[in-house]
Every structure is written in structure tokens, then in C-alpha cells.
Short mmCIF file of C-alpha atoms in Angstrom, two decimals:
data_model
loop_
_atom_site.label_atom_id
_atom_site.label_comp_id
_atom_site.label_asym_id
_atom_site.label_seq_id
_atom_site.Cartn_x
_atom_site.Cartn_y
_atom_site.Cartn_z
CA MET A 4 -80.32 -9.65 -30.87
CA ILE A 5 -78.67 -11.94 -33.61
CA ASP A 6 -76.83 -15.02 -32.32
CA LYS A 7 -73.50 -14.41 -34.24
CA GLN A 8 -72.41 -17.98 -33.46
CA ALA A 9 -75.50 -19.43 -35.29
CA LEU A 10 -75.06 -17.05 -37.99
CA ARG A 11 -71.61 -17.83 -38.51
CA ALA A 12 -72.64 -21.80 -38.59
CA HIS A 13 -75.22 -21.20 -41.10
CA LEU A 14 -73.02 -18.91 -43.32
CA ARG A 15 -70.23 -21.40 -43.17
CA ALA A 16 -72.70 -24.29 -44.29
CA THR A 17 -74.01 -22.11 -47.06
CA ARG A 18 -70.32 -21.38 -48.33
CA ASP A 19 -69.35 -25.09 -48.23
CA ALA A 20 -72.62 -26.03 -50.33
CA PHE A 21 -71.50 -23.26 -52.77
CA VAL A 22 -67.82 -24.25 -53.14
CA ALA A 23 -69.35 -28.01 -53.51
CA ALA A 24 -71.24 -26.73 -56.66
CA ASN A 25 -67.74 -25.75 -58.15
CA PRO A 26 -68.17 -21.84 -58.93
CA PRO A 27 -66.02 -20.13 -61.19
CA PRO A 28 -62.71 -18.63 -59.77
CA ILE A 29 -62.50 -15.13 -58.42
CA THR A 30 -60.78 -12.90 -61.21
CA VAL A 31 -58.76 -10.08 -60.62
CA PRO A 32 -60.99 -6.74 -61.13
CA GLU A 33 -59.09 -3.81 -63.08
CA GLU A 34 -59.88 -1.61 -59.90
CA PHE A 35 -58.01 -3.57 -57.81
CA ARG A 36 -54.84 -3.77 -60.45
CA ALA A 37 -55.06 -0.01 -60.57
CA ARG A 38 -54.34 0.24 -56.71
CA LEU A 39 -51.20 -1.90 -57.14
CA SER A 40 -47.68 -0.16 -57.39
CA HIS A 41 -44.40 -1.53 -57.22
CA GLY A 42 -43.02 -2.08 -53.77
CA GLN A 43 -46.20 -1.98 -52.12
CA THR A 44 -47.02 -4.54 -49.20
CA ILE A 45 -49.94 -6.73 -50.01
CA SER A 46 -51.12 -9.01 -47.18
CA SER A 47 -52.87 -12.19 -48.63
CA TYR A 48 -53.84 -15.46 -46.87
CA VAL A 49 -54.06 -19.16 -47.70
CA PRO A 50 -57.84 -20.16 -47.59
CA ILE A 51 -58.98 -22.75 -45.01
CA GLY A 52 -61.81 -25.15 -46.04
CA SER A 53 -64.53 -23.14 -48.22
CA GLU A 54 -62.92 -19.74 -48.10
CA ALA A 55 -62.45 -17.98 -51.18
CA ASP A 56 -59.02 -18.24 -52.82
CA PRO A 57 -57.09 -14.83 -52.71
CA SER A 58 -54.07 -16.28 -54.88
CA PRO A 59 -55.28 -14.56 -58.24
CA LEU A 60 -55.09 -11.18 -56.46
CA ALA A 61 -51.68 -12.14 -54.95
CA ARG A 62 -50.44 -13.32 -58.15
CA ALA A 63 -51.43 -9.88 -59.69
CA ALA A 64 -49.73 -8.02 -56.75
CA THR A 65 -46.46 -10.03 -57.35
CA GLU A 66 -46.73 -9.27 -61.18
CA ALA A 67 -47.12 -5.55 -60.19
CA GLY A 68 -43.70 -5.84 -58.01
CA CYS A 69 -45.50 -5.86 -54.73
CA VAL A 70 -44.15 -7.78 -51.84
CA LEU A 71 -46.50 -10.61 -50.17
CA ALA A 72 -46.90 -10.95 -46.50
CA LEU A 73 -49.32 -13.43 -44.73
CA PRO A 74 -50.82 -13.43 -41.46
CA HIS A 75 -48.83 -14.90 -38.51
CA ILE A 76 -50.86 -15.85 -35.23
CA THR A 77 -49.27 -17.07 -31.98
CA ALA A 78 -51.99 -16.62 -29.32
CA ARG A 79 -55.39 -15.19 -29.02
CA SER A 80 -53.89 -12.42 -26.66
CA GLU A 81 -51.23 -11.50 -29.29
CA PRO A 82 -51.94 -9.18 -32.26
CA MET A 83 -51.77 -10.93 -35.76
CA ARG A 84 -48.67 -9.94 -37.56
CA PHE A 85 -48.01 -9.72 -41.24
CA LEU A 86 -44.88 -11.84 -42.12
CA ALA A 87 -43.00 -11.50 -45.33
CA TRP A 88 -43.66 -14.61 -47.75
CA GLU A 89 -42.21 -15.48 -51.01
CA THR A 90 -44.34 -17.66 -53.07
CA GLU A 91 -42.41 -21.01 -53.05
CA ALA A 92 -41.41 -20.65 -49.34
CA ALA A 93 -42.53 -23.37 -46.90
CA LEU A 94 -45.51 -22.54 -44.59
CA GLU A 95 -45.88 -23.76 -40.86
CA ALA A 96 -49.09 -24.99 -39.46
CA GLY A 97 -50.47 -22.36 -37.19
CA PRO A 98 -53.43 -22.01 -34.69
CA PHE A 99 -56.92 -22.43 -36.21
CA GLY A 100 -55.71 -24.44 -39.36
CA LEU A 101 -53.61 -21.60 -40.61
CA SER A 102 -50.74 -21.90 -42.74
CA GLN A 103 -48.25 -19.11 -42.09
CA PRO A 104 -44.79 -18.12 -42.43
CA ALA A 105 -42.19 -19.03 -40.03
CA ALA A 106 -42.10 -16.76 -36.87
CA ASP A 107 -38.61 -15.34 -37.95
CA ALA A 108 -39.83 -14.04 -41.19
CA ILE A 109 -39.61 -10.35 -41.44
CA GLU A 110 -42.69 -8.12 -40.22
CA LEU A 111 -43.98 -6.00 -42.76
CA ARG A 112 -46.62 -3.05 -42.60
CA PRO A 113 -49.28 -3.80 -45.12
CA ASP A 114 -50.60 -1.41 -47.76
CA ILE A 115 -53.56 -3.62 -48.68
CA ILE A 116 -54.89 -6.39 -46.51
CA LEU A 117 -56.95 -9.13 -48.50
CA THR A 118 -59.27 -10.41 -45.92
CA PRO A 119 -61.11 -13.73 -45.49
CA LEU A 120 -64.62 -13.57 -43.93
CA VAL A 121 -67.83 -15.29 -43.11
CA ALA A 122 -70.17 -12.77 -44.39
CA PHE A 123 -70.43 -9.22 -45.56
CA ASP A 124 -73.16 -6.68 -46.17
CA ALA A 125 -73.85 -3.72 -48.80
CA LYS A 126 -72.19 -1.34 -46.49
CA LEU A 127 -69.11 -3.49 -46.42
CA ASP A 128 -69.37 -4.78 -42.88
CA ARG A 129 -67.96 -8.01 -42.38
CA LEU A 130 -68.44 -11.01 -40.13
CA GLY A 131 -65.27 -12.81 -39.29
CA GLN A 132 -64.51 -15.96 -37.59
CA GLY A 133 -64.99 -14.21 -34.06
CA ALA A 134 -61.42 -13.91 -32.66
CA GLY A 135 -61.20 -10.33 -33.36
CA TYR A 136 -57.78 -10.66 -35.30
CA TYR A 137 -58.47 -8.63 -38.37
CA ASP A 138 -60.31 -6.03 -36.49
CA ARG A 139 -57.21 -5.40 -34.44
CA ALA A 140 -55.11 -5.36 -37.46
CA PHE A 141 -57.20 -2.92 -39.09
CA ALA A 142 -57.37 -0.64 -36.10
CA ARG A 143 -53.35 -1.01 -36.03
CA PHE A 144 -53.19 -0.35 -39.90
CA PRO A 145 -55.77 2.25 -40.51
CA GLU A 146 -54.13 3.59 -43.48
CA ALA A 147 -54.39 0.08 -45.24
CA TRP A 148 -56.80 -0.56 -47.94
CA ARG A 149 -59.14 -3.47 -46.70
CA VAL A 150 -60.37 -5.82 -49.38
CA GLY A 151 -62.60 -8.62 -48.36
CA VAL A 152 -62.53 -11.97 -50.63
CA ALA A 153 -65.49 -13.89 -50.63
CA TRP A 154 -68.05 -16.07 -52.51
CA SER A 155 -71.26 -14.02 -53.47
CA CYS A 156 -73.37 -16.38 -51.41
CA GLN A 157 -71.79 -14.75 -48.38
CA GLN A 158 -73.22 -11.48 -48.91
CA VAL A 159 -76.21 -10.69 -46.40
CA ALA A 160 -78.64 -7.93 -46.03
CA ASP A 161 -77.43 -6.72 -42.79
CA LEU A 162 -74.98 -7.84 -40.16
CA PRO A 163 -74.93 -6.90 -36.51
CA ILE A 164 -72.01 -4.48 -35.77
CA GLU A 165 -69.89 -3.88 -32.85
CA PRO A 166 -68.25 -0.68 -31.69
CA TRP A 167 -64.91 -2.31 -32.48
CA ASP A 168 -65.82 -3.68 -36.00
CA ILE A 169 -64.10 -1.71 -38.78
CA SER A 170 -65.59 -2.19 -42.38
CA LEU A 171 -63.94 -2.77 -45.53
CA HIS A 172 -63.10 -0.77 -48.50
CA ALA A 173 -64.04 -3.13 -51.12
CA VAL A 174 -65.06 -6.77 -51.47
CA VAL A 175 -64.27 -9.09 -54.52
CA THR A 176 -66.38 -12.34 -55.18
CA GLU A 177 -66.61 -14.33 -58.23
CA GLN A 178 -69.46 -11.98 -59.67
CA GLY A 179 -67.17 -8.82 -59.33
CA TRP A 180 -66.00 -5.91 -57.62
CA ILE A 181 -68.10 -4.26 -54.70
CA THR A 182 -67.43 -0.94 -53.14
CA ARG A 183 -69.59 1.59 -51.26
#
């Protein structure tokens, strides 16, 4: 059996080294733009450390008339909520080093969820940080389109999958767009 914690540590170190080499930014694929429509809610995130930055995708969404939301976490036992966020609004410090909207911001139902990750494979399975927040959010919003945002170095041949893991619909890296 693969030790997920050791795998996460190895892949975080790989990602850190990749980002230290100054890769090109992630650009917005036409396939992503084609999914956007005025009034949709797009959940983005503020990257932590060497996570891939989804801001070009979020910017494309706002230009298309979409509403932005960011994840908001209070406790491991509570589900992650997606709270409305205006791009200039101040963010608060949350658990795990997150930057998140104030707890009293309006909760929204996402149409597209931009998702950070530690690793992904060709089947678009993902390995996250290990707390299960995104898998629970995917189960709560099954109709939302799930897009991983990652660096190409985070792709691995195969990932250990648990029954509760929910795969992505697509992944965007600095090298392009990946779908099944």
C-alpha cells in the first residue's frame, strides 16, 4: 500500500523545486472560457506556498460576468463553504494558512470549482492535502464542474484512490488543458 503522507511530502518537495525554477504562468484555455457564462458562480482559491495560482482563470471568469467565491473553513468537522468574494475585498486568515472571506459573506452554490491539489493522474483522480474538504464539497455539489489547477510536475502515473474520492472533470497546468 502506498503511504499517502510520504507521497504528499515527496510531491510537495517536487512542486516547490519546480516553482523555484520559475515556470511560465498558467494561461486560460479556450475550453475553460467556453464553459463560462454570465451569472455563474466560480469558486477559486488563494494559493498557499507553491500551489498553482488560479488567478488567470478567476480573472477570465469575472470578465465573462461570473461571480467569484472562495472556500471558507472553520473546523474539520464542518463542511467547506463557498463564500462570495469581490476581488478587492479584504480576506481573513483561516485554518491551514488559508486566506478566506469573512464568515458573514454570502454563501454561494458553485457552478465551477477550481481546485488546488498535490497530485493528479491521467484518469483525473486527485490527491489533495488529506483533510477531505474538496471531496466532501464535490459530493455536496455533484453538478459543479471540477477543475484541478496544478503544475505539470504534479502529474503522476497512478494514484491510490479511496471510495470517497471524486475525480476531476479537467486539469489545467502551465502546459495546457487535460481532460479524460
